[in-house]
Amino acid sequence: MEQLKLNNADFEPISDKKFDTEKIAGESTSYWKDAWRRFRKNKLALAGVVIIILLGIMSFAGGPISGQNYYQNDLMNANQKPSAEHWFGTDNLGRDVFARTWYGAKISLFIGLMAALIDLIIGIIWGAVAGFFGGKVDEYMMRIADILYGVPYLLVVILLMVIMPPGLWTLIIAMTITGWINMARIVRGQVMQLRSEEYVMASQSLGASNSRLLFRHLVPNTMGPILVTLTLTIPSAIFTEAFLSFLGLGVPAPLASWGTMSSDALGSLQYYPFQLFFPAFFICLTMLAFNVIGDGMRDALDPKGR
Amino acid sequence: MAKYLLKRLGYILVSLFFIVTITFFLMKAAPGGPFASERKLPPAIEQQMNEAYGLNDPIIKQYGDYLVNVVKFDFGPSFKYTGQEVSDIIKRSFPYSLILGLEAIFLALAVGVLLGVVAALKHNKFGDYIAMVIAVLGISVPSFIMATILQYIFAIKLQALPVARFESFAHTILPAVALATTPLAFIARLMRSSMLEVLNADYIKTAKSKGMSERVVTYKHALRNAILPVVSYLGPLVVGILTGSFIIEKIFGIPGLGNEFVVSVTNRDYTVIMGTTVFFSVLLLFSILVVDLIYGLVDPRIKVTDGGGKE
Amino acid sequence: MKKLLEVKDLSVSFDTFAGEVKAIRGVTFDLDKNETLAIVGESGSGKSVTAQSLMRLIPMPPGKFTGGSIHFEGEDLTQKSEKQMESIRGQEISMIFQDPMTSLNPTMTVGKQIAEGLIKHQNMSKKAAHDRGIELLKLVGIPNPEARIKQYPHQYSGGMRQRAMIAIALACNPKILIADEPTTALDVTIQAQILDLMRELQEKTGTAIILITHDLGVVANAASRVAVMYGGKIVETGNVDEIFYNPKHPYTWGLLGSMPKLDNEDEELQAIPGSPPDLLDPPKGCPFVTRCPYAMKVCENHMPEYTELSDTQKTACWLLDERAPKVDPPESAKVGGSKVHG
């Protein structure tokens, strides 16, 4: 047993309480700051952001850098392997694949962003109205959404592409005509859940106005899942575009997207696999980047998930 | 139970009615006549063909006739392939798609669940990271790119498996793998997170405190509960496999229903488009019913009774 | 004579991202046949970790034993292999948990959950285990056990589930039953029923019970001895009367002060201000020093030794040192009225 040398002074009471017993460990931060801090820690998600930024820059800078354009046919130089002149080679019409890849990036990213944005706008309005008013309004609005949701998305898009004239906006419209439902369901679910949460009731009972309730409490707290869904809508739209291109329903020439480029290269896969490699690689890279960003955001925005 | 089934069948019929109606009028609204894509026909012949296909009747009569015929599983003749009935095309091509689809579903479920379980049991260890890298890649690589990669490596370069067509089991391997990739990855992630949650559940502690071995706890107690989200994913899985088959069958030259659908879309062969769409819808609605029944079997809390629906 | 269970100087830590959390730090107690020991403390005091360590239910890693021993019938459980533990869990020592809503497997019938242990530990046939299951359900007071045994947990009410849980735990006649907050999640009326049931079953079977709780009312009702835990240590232990009528540790005073009493309704409940210590970086001295109204300089840097006040009561507090000022327990810590029943 250790022998303690204690004197009477040790037994004096601690006069002034220097312990802050009510101290809360860790500094308190706002939800968004906290989420951003967690997101930053996720190296994979950060890498995803960097990739998307680079792809965005290259979609504009890619063509000028190479000094080639995406539409110039040059049948004499068709199907060339990557070289100093044509960095990614040329396709079956002798067009520069490097320039086309970045032009395709512009179209594919545009489609992805546009589709996500339109989904977001319709989805938020529909979902928020249904969720906020509840009752009969909610029931009818969501019944409509449910019926549309039950029909396979790609089947609808294909049928719409059949009856509408081909074009970039046709594609976007076909994709968003049922695509917003997912967003609407999520927004509504969030609003419904939040409406019943106690802090909203607390706020209401303290006399907060409806608009204050909507913008101070409901919107910030529904943003998390919405942002995640938004992030994941972009790769799914890019996927859908490529899918349709493979079926010959993509953007019409001279427009080019990664989907149409892959589809064109498919026929000569056996002999010129690199023609497929570049667009296919960038489709996968973009989808991967958006997926890891979406995952990172989900983890960062949901403190309970960790 | 019988009442529940009847009610569900009623819903299916109503949904089908809407789908048939919508596709019918969509296809009527499509630009260009059904024979427009062919070389220009003399007006007299076109008139004759319209007559033969009943296209000169008032639209309401056409619609009524179509409804009656659909009930008899008669979708009319193909516009493109003279002498072929749409229902014959479906009968001929569906078996290929069915075999391929079942293979892909089995693959996605078996491998996906396995990967997810391994990842959860090796949480934050090497096995987990490997499984999750596979899963993220699987979600990011679209099925049609996966298909071409597989085709290029295994069929063209290594010559280990047939490039295309559908003649033996070996022919089905590559398309089934390509078709299964995305859902497989999705199931793996789903299974992992659900397994992690279940392994932390109180009743797992209870099972351990009873002296059950690790194996019994994992496979008898945890797995059955963790698999529930995967069972509810079966519906979307069937949809995914079905729509995925459009492109996979095209790439691998498989004469299945998906391929027929794609061909009919490119040819604007409206009766085939309508017929296959309706057939797909029937297929999906019934698969979802079957999935719900399975869910009721797996989860005792969900009662498939006269009350109907999930609790 | 050897006790049934002797826990000596047991320490358990968890490796976390933030560092090593020292959840329990040198816990010593023992348990005899037919006895009910209550381990009392607030959340985070280490009482549940103690309970789960006894059955080696702490996942390792991240958890680990950092010292001490658990002797059950003379054998050290910390040294046993996982396989050997399997034959102890459920058979010799079993456990019931706080929330009966989540501690039963939702996809398995209650009968199967009872039978599992019987088949494993007592080599019973399925049929025999089923019959014994019906007996057990009857024993714990579930009406119509023949029908109930085929049902799933969601078809049971909360109180019935806890009864079923007890039936599962008692299936193999274990020598020790660990009850981790068995009544916390239940309605007050059901709480009393469950406690009565446990006491009744103890009389029938002679099982020793370790009752983990934060509720002194439950302790008074059910326990024969009490160990008060704080900050991963036992700060005071004694039999029920000693803890209720002659408590010596300021934390025990605080606990008693925060317990509602029937006889003086005007008095406000006394909360213990502050929160428990951070076990990532436990205080060098007494863990209660930051919240103790009588804290002295010595308390900050030196953990007090146990002072034996009787054969059964031991308290770790510097106030009991002869050099310390004499402090009387506050009025709120006095359990008024008649003797605690039980």
mmCIF file of C-alpha atoms in Angstrom, chain C residues 27-268:
data_model
loop_
_atom_site.group_PDB
_atom_site.id
_atom_site.type_symbol
_atom_site.label_atom_id
_atom_site.label_comp_id
_atom_site.label_asym_id
_atom_site.label_seq_id
_atom_site.Cartn_x
_atom_site.Cartn_y
_atom_site.Cartn_z
ATOM 1 C CA VAL C 27 -14.086 -2.790 -9.481
ATOM 2 C CA THR C 28 -14.233 -5.322 -6.649
ATOM 3 C CA PHE C 29 -17.307 -7.068 -5.327
ATOM 4 C CA ASP C 30 -18.617 -10.516 -4.639
ATOM 5 C CA LEU C 31 -21.897 -12.360 -4.744
ATOM 6 C CA ASP C 32 -23.272 -15.324 -2.887
ATOM 7 C CA LYS C 33 -26.049 -17.793 -3.570
ATOM 8 C CA ASN C 34 -29.569 -16.526 -3.003
ATOM 9 C CA GLU C 35 -28.344 -12.996 -2.776
ATOM 10 C CA THR C 36 -29.416 -9.929 -4.719
ATOM 11 C CA LEU C 37 -26.736 -7.352 -5.266
ATOM 12 C CA ALA C 38 -27.809 -4.034 -6.711
ATOM 13 C CA ILE C 39 -25.291 -1.978 -8.638
ATOM 14 C CA VAL C 40 -26.489 1.615 -8.622
ATOM 15 C CA GLY C 41 -25.244 4.625 -10.499
ATOM 16 C CA GLU C 42 -26.135 7.145 -13.152
ATOM 17 C CA SER C 43 -25.614 6.666 -16.879
ATOM 18 C CA GLY C 44 -21.961 6.359 -17.743
ATOM 19 C CA SER C 45 -20.924 5.226 -14.282
ATOM 20 C CA GLY C 46 -19.815 1.875 -15.693
ATOM 21 C CA LYS C 47 -22.532 -0.294 -14.229
ATOM 22 C CA SER C 48 -23.693 -1.787 -17.516
ATOM 23 C CA VAL C 49 -20.126 -2.367 -18.655
ATOM 24 C CA THR C 50 -19.502 -4.212 -15.403
ATOM 25 C CA ALA C 51 -22.546 -6.377 -15.977
ATOM 26 C CA GLN C 52 -21.633 -7.198 -19.546
ATOM 27 C CA SER C 53 -18.002 -7.866 -18.644
ATOM 28 C CA LEU C 54 -19.109 -10.602 -16.273
ATOM 29 C CA MET C 55 -20.527 -12.473 -19.252
ATOM 30 C CA ARG C 56 -17.769 -11.339 -21.569
ATOM 31 C CA LEU C 57 -20.380 -9.691 -23.768
ATOM 32 C CA ILE C 58 -18.235 -6.625 -24.336
ATOM 33 C CA PRO C 59 -17.094 -6.730 -27.961
ATOM 34 C CA MET C 60 -13.318 -7.099 -27.948
ATOM 35 C CA PRO C 61 -11.934 -5.132 -29.689
ATOM 36 C CA PRO C 62 -12.708 -2.263 -29.156
ATOM 37 C CA GLY C 63 -13.126 -3.327 -25.522
ATOM 38 C CA LYS C 64 -10.389 -4.993 -23.479
ATOM 39 C CA PHE C 65 -9.668 -6.173 -19.953
ATOM 40 C CA THR C 66 -6.873 -4.086 -18.561
ATOM 41 C CA GLY C 67 -6.633 -5.832 -15.234
ATOM 42 C CA GLY C 68 -8.318 -7.829 -12.531
ATOM 43 C CA SER C 69 -10.198 -11.080 -12.484
ATOM 44 C CA ILE C 70 -13.691 -12.521 -12.381
ATOM 45 C CA HIS C 71 -13.764 -15.743 -10.395
ATOM 46 C CA PHE C 72 -16.914 -17.760 -10.891
ATOM 47 C CA GLU C 73 -16.981 -20.937 -8.769
ATOM 48 C CA GLY C 74 -13.247 -20.620 -8.430
ATOM 49 C CA GLU C 75 -12.480 -20.218 -12.158
ATOM 50 C CA ASP C 76 -11.326 -16.990 -13.738
ATOM 51 C CA LEU C 77 -13.718 -16.009 -16.518
ATOM 52 C CA THR C 78 -11.308 -13.474 -18.005
ATOM 53 C CA GLN C 79 -9.015 -16.367 -18.928
ATOM 54 C CA LYS C 80 -11.632 -18.548 -20.583
ATOM 55 C CA SER C 81 -11.783 -19.115 -24.313
ATOM 56 C CA GLU C 82 -14.804 -17.934 -26.278
ATOM 57 C CA LYS C 83 -15.904 -21.565 -26.657
ATOM 58 C CA GLN C 84 -15.748 -22.152 -22.907
ATOM 59 C CA MET C 85 -17.685 -18.946 -22.318
ATOM 60 C CA GLU C 86 -20.464 -20.233 -24.543
ATOM 61 C CA SER C 87 -21.179 -23.050 -22.127
ATOM 62 C CA ILE C 88 -21.244 -20.611 -19.220
ATOM 63 C CA ARG C 89 -23.501 -18.035 -20.841
ATOM 64 C CA GLY C 90 -27.126 -18.988 -20.502
ATOM 65 C CA GLN C 91 -26.247 -22.115 -18.556
ATOM 66 C CA GLU C 92 -24.442 -20.732 -15.491
ATOM 67 C CA ILE C 93 -24.927 -16.997 -15.836
ATOM 68 C CA SER C 94 -27.658 -15.372 -17.820
ATOM 69 C CA MET C 95 -28.853 -11.889 -18.419
ATOM 70 C CA ILE C 96 -31.942 -9.804 -19.059
ATOM 71 C CA PHE C 97 -31.769 -6.419 -20.665
ATOM 72 C CA GLN C 98 -33.360 -3.054 -20.268
ATOM 73 C CA ASP C 99 -35.686 -2.786 -23.210
ATOM 74 C CA PRO C 100 -37.934 -5.802 -23.734
ATOM 75 C CA MET C 101 -39.124 -4.209 -26.985
ATOM 76 C CA THR C 102 -35.747 -4.679 -28.622
ATOM 77 C CA SER C 103 -34.132 -7.513 -26.728
ATOM 78 C CA LEU C 104 -36.201 -10.271 -28.292
ATOM 79 C CA ASN C 105 -35.571 -11.376 -31.848
ATOM 80 C CA PRO C 106 -38.560 -10.096 -33.856
ATOM 81 C CA THR C 107 -38.430 -12.824 -36.492
ATOM 82 C CA MET C 108 -38.309 -15.819 -34.163
ATOM 83 C CA THR C 109 -41.145 -17.234 -32.089
ATOM 84 C CA VAL C 110 -40.831 -16.862 -28.346
ATOM 85 C CA GLY C 111 -40.872 -20.650 -28.035
ATOM 86 C CA LYS C 112 -37.867 -21.044 -30.311
ATOM 87 C CA GLN C 113 -35.997 -18.352 -28.427
ATOM 88 C CA ILE C 114 -36.545 -20.213 -25.176
ATOM 89 C CA ALA C 115 -35.797 -23.602 -26.686
ATOM 90 C CA GLU C 116 -32.504 -22.550 -28.247
ATOM 91 C CA GLY C 117 -30.605 -22.471 -24.976
ATOM 92 C CA LEU C 118 -32.197 -25.675 -23.692
ATOM 93 C CA ILE C 119 -31.264 -27.562 -26.823
ATOM 94 C CA LYS C 120 -27.724 -26.275 -26.706
ATOM 95 C CA HIS C 121 -26.960 -26.551 -23.010
ATOM 96 C CA GLN C 122 -29.105 -29.440 -21.872
ATOM 97 C CA ASN C 123 -29.190 -31.545 -25.022
ATOM 98 C CA MET C 124 -32.948 -31.497 -24.999
ATOM 99 C CA SER C 125 -34.942 -32.663 -27.970
ATOM 100 C CA LYS C 126 -37.035 -30.055 -29.755
ATOM 101 C CA LYS C 127 -40.151 -31.554 -28.271
ATOM 102 C CA ALA C 128 -38.797 -31.576 -24.726
ATOM 103 C CA ALA C 129 -37.551 -28.011 -25.086
ATOM 104 C CA HIS C 130 -40.962 -26.943 -26.332
ATOM 105 C CA ASP C 131 -42.677 -28.540 -23.338
ATOM 106 C CA ARG C 132 -40.200 -26.976 -20.956
ATOM 107 C CA GLY C 133 -40.828 -23.642 -22.717
ATOM 108 C CA ILE C 134 -44.527 -23.903 -21.891
ATOM 109 C CA GLU C 135 -43.658 -24.673 -18.268
ATOM 110 C CA LEU C 136 -41.350 -21.676 -18.130
ATOM 111 C CA LEU C 137 -43.936 -19.325 -19.590
ATOM 112 C CA LYS C 138 -46.380 -20.573 -17.009
ATOM 113 C CA LEU C 139 -43.753 -20.048 -14.326
ATOM 114 C CA VAL C 140 -43.249 -16.406 -15.278
ATOM 115 C CA GLY C 141 -46.985 -15.888 -15.289
ATOM 116 C CA ILE C 142 -47.899 -15.708 -18.931
ATOM 117 C CA PRO C 143 -51.488 -16.857 -19.392
ATOM 118 C CA ASN C 144 -52.339 -19.428 -22.027
ATOM 119 C CA PRO C 145 -48.712 -20.471 -22.588
ATOM 120 C CA GLU C 146 -49.583 -23.229 -25.086
ATOM 121 C CA ALA C 147 -50.767 -20.598 -27.558
ATOM 122 C CA ARG C 148 -48.337 -17.890 -26.535
ATOM 123 C CA ILE C 149 -45.284 -20.004 -27.137
ATOM 124 C CA LYS C 150 -45.989 -20.080 -30.858
ATOM 125 C CA GLN C 151 -46.293 -16.299 -31.080
ATOM 126 C CA TYR C 152 -43.754 -13.691 -32.081
ATOM 127 C CA PRO C 153 -42.545 -10.996 -29.687
ATOM 128 C CA HIS C 154 -44.551 -8.253 -31.398
ATOM 129 C CA GLN C 155 -47.709 -10.064 -30.335
ATOM 130 C CA TYR C 156 -46.716 -9.630 -26.676
ATOM 131 C CA SER C 157 -47.173 -6.534 -24.529
ATOM 132 C CA GLY C 158 -44.132 -4.849 -22.981
ATOM 133 C CA GLY C 159 -44.548 -6.455 -19.576
ATOM 134 C CA MET C 160 -45.141 -9.871 -21.132
ATOM 135 C CA ARG C 161 -42.025 -9.537 -23.205
ATOM 136 C CA GLN C 162 -39.961 -8.874 -20.126
ATOM 137 C CA ARG C 163 -41.566 -11.943 -18.558
ATOM 138 C CA ALA C 164 -40.634 -13.933 -21.648
ATOM 139 C CA MET C 165 -37.127 -12.528 -21.402
ATOM 140 C CA ILE C 166 -36.940 -13.768 -17.824
ATOM 141 C CA ALA C 167 -38.199 -17.170 -18.941
ATOM 142 C CA ILE C 168 -35.411 -17.294 -21.531
ATOM 143 C CA ALA C 169 -32.821 -16.260 -18.978
ATOM 144 C CA LEU C 170 -33.985 -18.781 -16.400
ATOM 145 C CA ALA C 171 -34.464 -21.640 -18.863
ATOM 146 C CA CYS C 172 -31.325 -23.529 -17.858
ATOM 147 C CA ASN C 173 -31.498 -22.730 -14.136
ATOM 148 C CA PRO C 174 -28.493 -20.429 -14.115
ATOM 149 C CA LYS C 175 -26.655 -19.771 -10.858
ATOM 150 C CA ILE C 176 -26.497 -16.052 -11.530
ATOM 151 C CA LEU C 177 -29.029 -13.812 -13.222
ATOM 152 C CA ILE C 178 -27.816 -10.393 -14.285
ATOM 153 C CA ALA C 179 -30.674 -7.943 -14.759
ATOM 154 C CA ASP C 180 -29.560 -4.789 -16.528
ATOM 155 C CA GLU C 181 -32.194 -2.140 -15.774
ATOM 156 C CA PRO C 182 -34.967 -4.733 -16.133
ATOM 157 C CA THR C 183 -37.784 -2.368 -15.275
ATOM 158 C CA THR C 184 -36.633 0.981 -16.654
ATOM 159 C CA ALA C 185 -38.570 0.709 -19.897
ATOM 160 C CA LEU C 186 -41.770 -0.508 -18.274
ATOM 161 C CA ASP C 187 -44.824 1.169 -16.806
ATOM 162 C CA VAL C 188 -44.704 1.658 -13.053
ATOM 163 C CA THR C 189 -47.379 -0.930 -12.341
ATOM 164 C CA ILE C 190 -45.614 -3.489 -14.516
ATOM 165 C CA GLN C 191 -42.284 -2.647 -12.849
ATOM 166 C CA ALA C 192 -43.555 -3.861 -9.501
ATOM 167 C CA GLN C 193 -44.921 -7.043 -11.072
ATOM 168 C CA ILE C 194 -41.599 -7.838 -12.689
ATOM 169 C CA LEU C 195 -39.679 -7.194 -9.471
ATOM 170 C CA ASP C 196 -42.096 -9.390 -7.529
ATOM 171 C CA LEU C 197 -41.699 -12.091 -10.140
ATOM 172 C CA MET C 198 -37.930 -11.967 -9.874
ATOM 173 C CA ARG C 199 -38.043 -12.200 -6.117
ATOM 174 C CA GLU C 200 -40.513 -15.062 -6.219
ATOM 175 C CA LEU C 201 -38.405 -16.964 -8.734
ATOM 176 C CA GLN C 202 -35.299 -16.401 -6.661
ATOM 177 C CA GLU C 203 -37.005 -18.014 -3.690
ATOM 178 C CA LYS C 204 -37.918 -21.001 -5.857
ATOM 179 C CA THR C 205 -34.604 -21.476 -7.623
ATOM 180 C CA GLY C 206 -31.984 -19.961 -5.375
ATOM 181 C CA THR C 207 -30.501 -17.966 -8.221
ATOM 182 C CA ALA C 208 -28.236 -15.118 -7.243
ATOM 183 C CA ILE C 209 -29.223 -11.839 -8.883
ATOM 184 C CA ILE C 210 -27.172 -8.846 -9.890
ATOM 185 C CA LEU C 211 -29.546 -5.969 -10.401
ATOM 186 C CA ILE C 212 -28.218 -3.038 -12.368
ATOM 187 C CA THR C 213 -30.275 0.082 -11.897
ATOM 188 C CA HIS C 214 -30.246 3.811 -11.394
ATOM 189 C CA ASP C 215 -33.484 3.698 -9.481
ATOM 190 C CA LEU C 216 -33.065 3.539 -5.715
ATOM 191 C CA GLY C 217 -36.738 2.684 -5.385
ATOM 192 C CA VAL C 218 -36.064 -0.540 -7.239
ATOM 193 C CA VAL C 219 -33.055 -1.193 -5.008
ATOM 194 C CA ALA C 220 -35.072 -0.784 -1.851
ATOM 195 C CA ASN C 221 -37.637 -3.191 -3.212
ATOM 196 C CA ALA C 222 -35.442 -5.919 -4.446
ATOM 197 C CA ALA C 223 -31.849 -5.940 -3.253
ATOM 198 C CA SER C 224 -30.102 -7.249 -0.201
ATOM 199 C CA ARG C 225 -26.796 -5.527 -0.839
ATOM 200 C CA VAL C 226 -25.916 -2.425 -2.808
ATOM 201 C CA ALA C 227 -22.816 -1.224 -4.619
ATOM 202 C CA VAL C 228 -22.827 2.433 -5.642
ATOM 203 C CA MET C 229 -20.771 3.128 -8.746
ATOM 204 C CA TYR C 230 -19.401 6.412 -9.934
ATOM 205 C CA GLY C 231 -16.906 7.213 -12.635
ATOM 206 C CA GLY C 232 -16.002 3.571 -13.227
ATOM 207 C CA LYS C 233 -15.410 2.826 -9.558
ATOM 208 C CA ILE C 234 -17.451 1.489 -6.681
ATOM 209 C CA VAL C 235 -17.528 4.370 -4.224
ATOM 210 C CA GLU C 236 -19.610 2.770 -1.546
ATOM 211 C CA THR C 237 -20.989 -0.662 -0.812
ATOM 212 C CA GLY C 238 -23.076 -2.072 1.967
ATOM 213 C CA ASN C 239 -26.313 -3.815 2.729
ATOM 214 C CA VAL C 240 -29.571 -2.080 1.966
ATOM 215 C CA ASP C 241 -30.122 -0.689 5.433
ATOM 216 C CA GLU C 242 -26.610 0.687 5.628
ATOM 217 C CA ILE C 243 -26.858 2.420 2.293
ATOM 218 C CA PHE C 244 -30.263 3.892 3.029
ATOM 219 C CA TYR C 245 -29.834 4.771 6.722
ATOM 220 C CA ASN C 246 -26.145 5.241 7.183
ATOM 221 C CA PRO C 247 -24.697 6.353 3.860
ATOM 222 C CA LYS C 248 -21.246 7.864 4.104
ATOM 223 C CA HIS C 249 -20.353 8.872 0.579
ATOM 224 C CA PRO C 250 -21.484 12.295 -0.663
ATOM 225 C CA TYR C 251 -22.492 10.715 -3.978
ATOM 226 C CA THR C 252 -24.780 8.278 -2.181
ATOM 227 C CA TRP C 253 -26.216 11.258 -0.353
ATOM 228 C CA GLY C 254 -26.810 12.912 -3.682
ATOM 229 C CA LEU C 255 -28.524 9.819 -5.053
ATOM 230 C CA LEU C 256 -30.763 9.552 -2.008
ATOM 231 C CA GLY C 257 -31.509 13.252 -2.223
ATOM 232 C CA SER C 258 -32.648 12.935 -5.782
ATOM 233 C CA MET C 259 -35.066 10.151 -4.916
ATOM 234 C CA PRO C 260 -38.697 11.222 -4.453
ATOM 235 C CA LYS C 261 -40.064 10.507 -0.998
ATOM 236 C CA LEU C 262 -43.645 10.038 -0.052
ATOM 237 C CA ASP C 263 -43.682 11.625 3.360
ATOM 238 C CA ASN C 264 -42.482 15.128 2.569
ATOM 239 C CA GLU C 265 -44.192 16.258 -0.544
ATOM 240 C CA ASP C 266 -43.338 19.935 -0.223
ATOM 241 C CA GLU C 267 -39.637 19.353 -0.490
ATOM 242 C CA GLU C 268 -37.983 19.843 -3.804
#
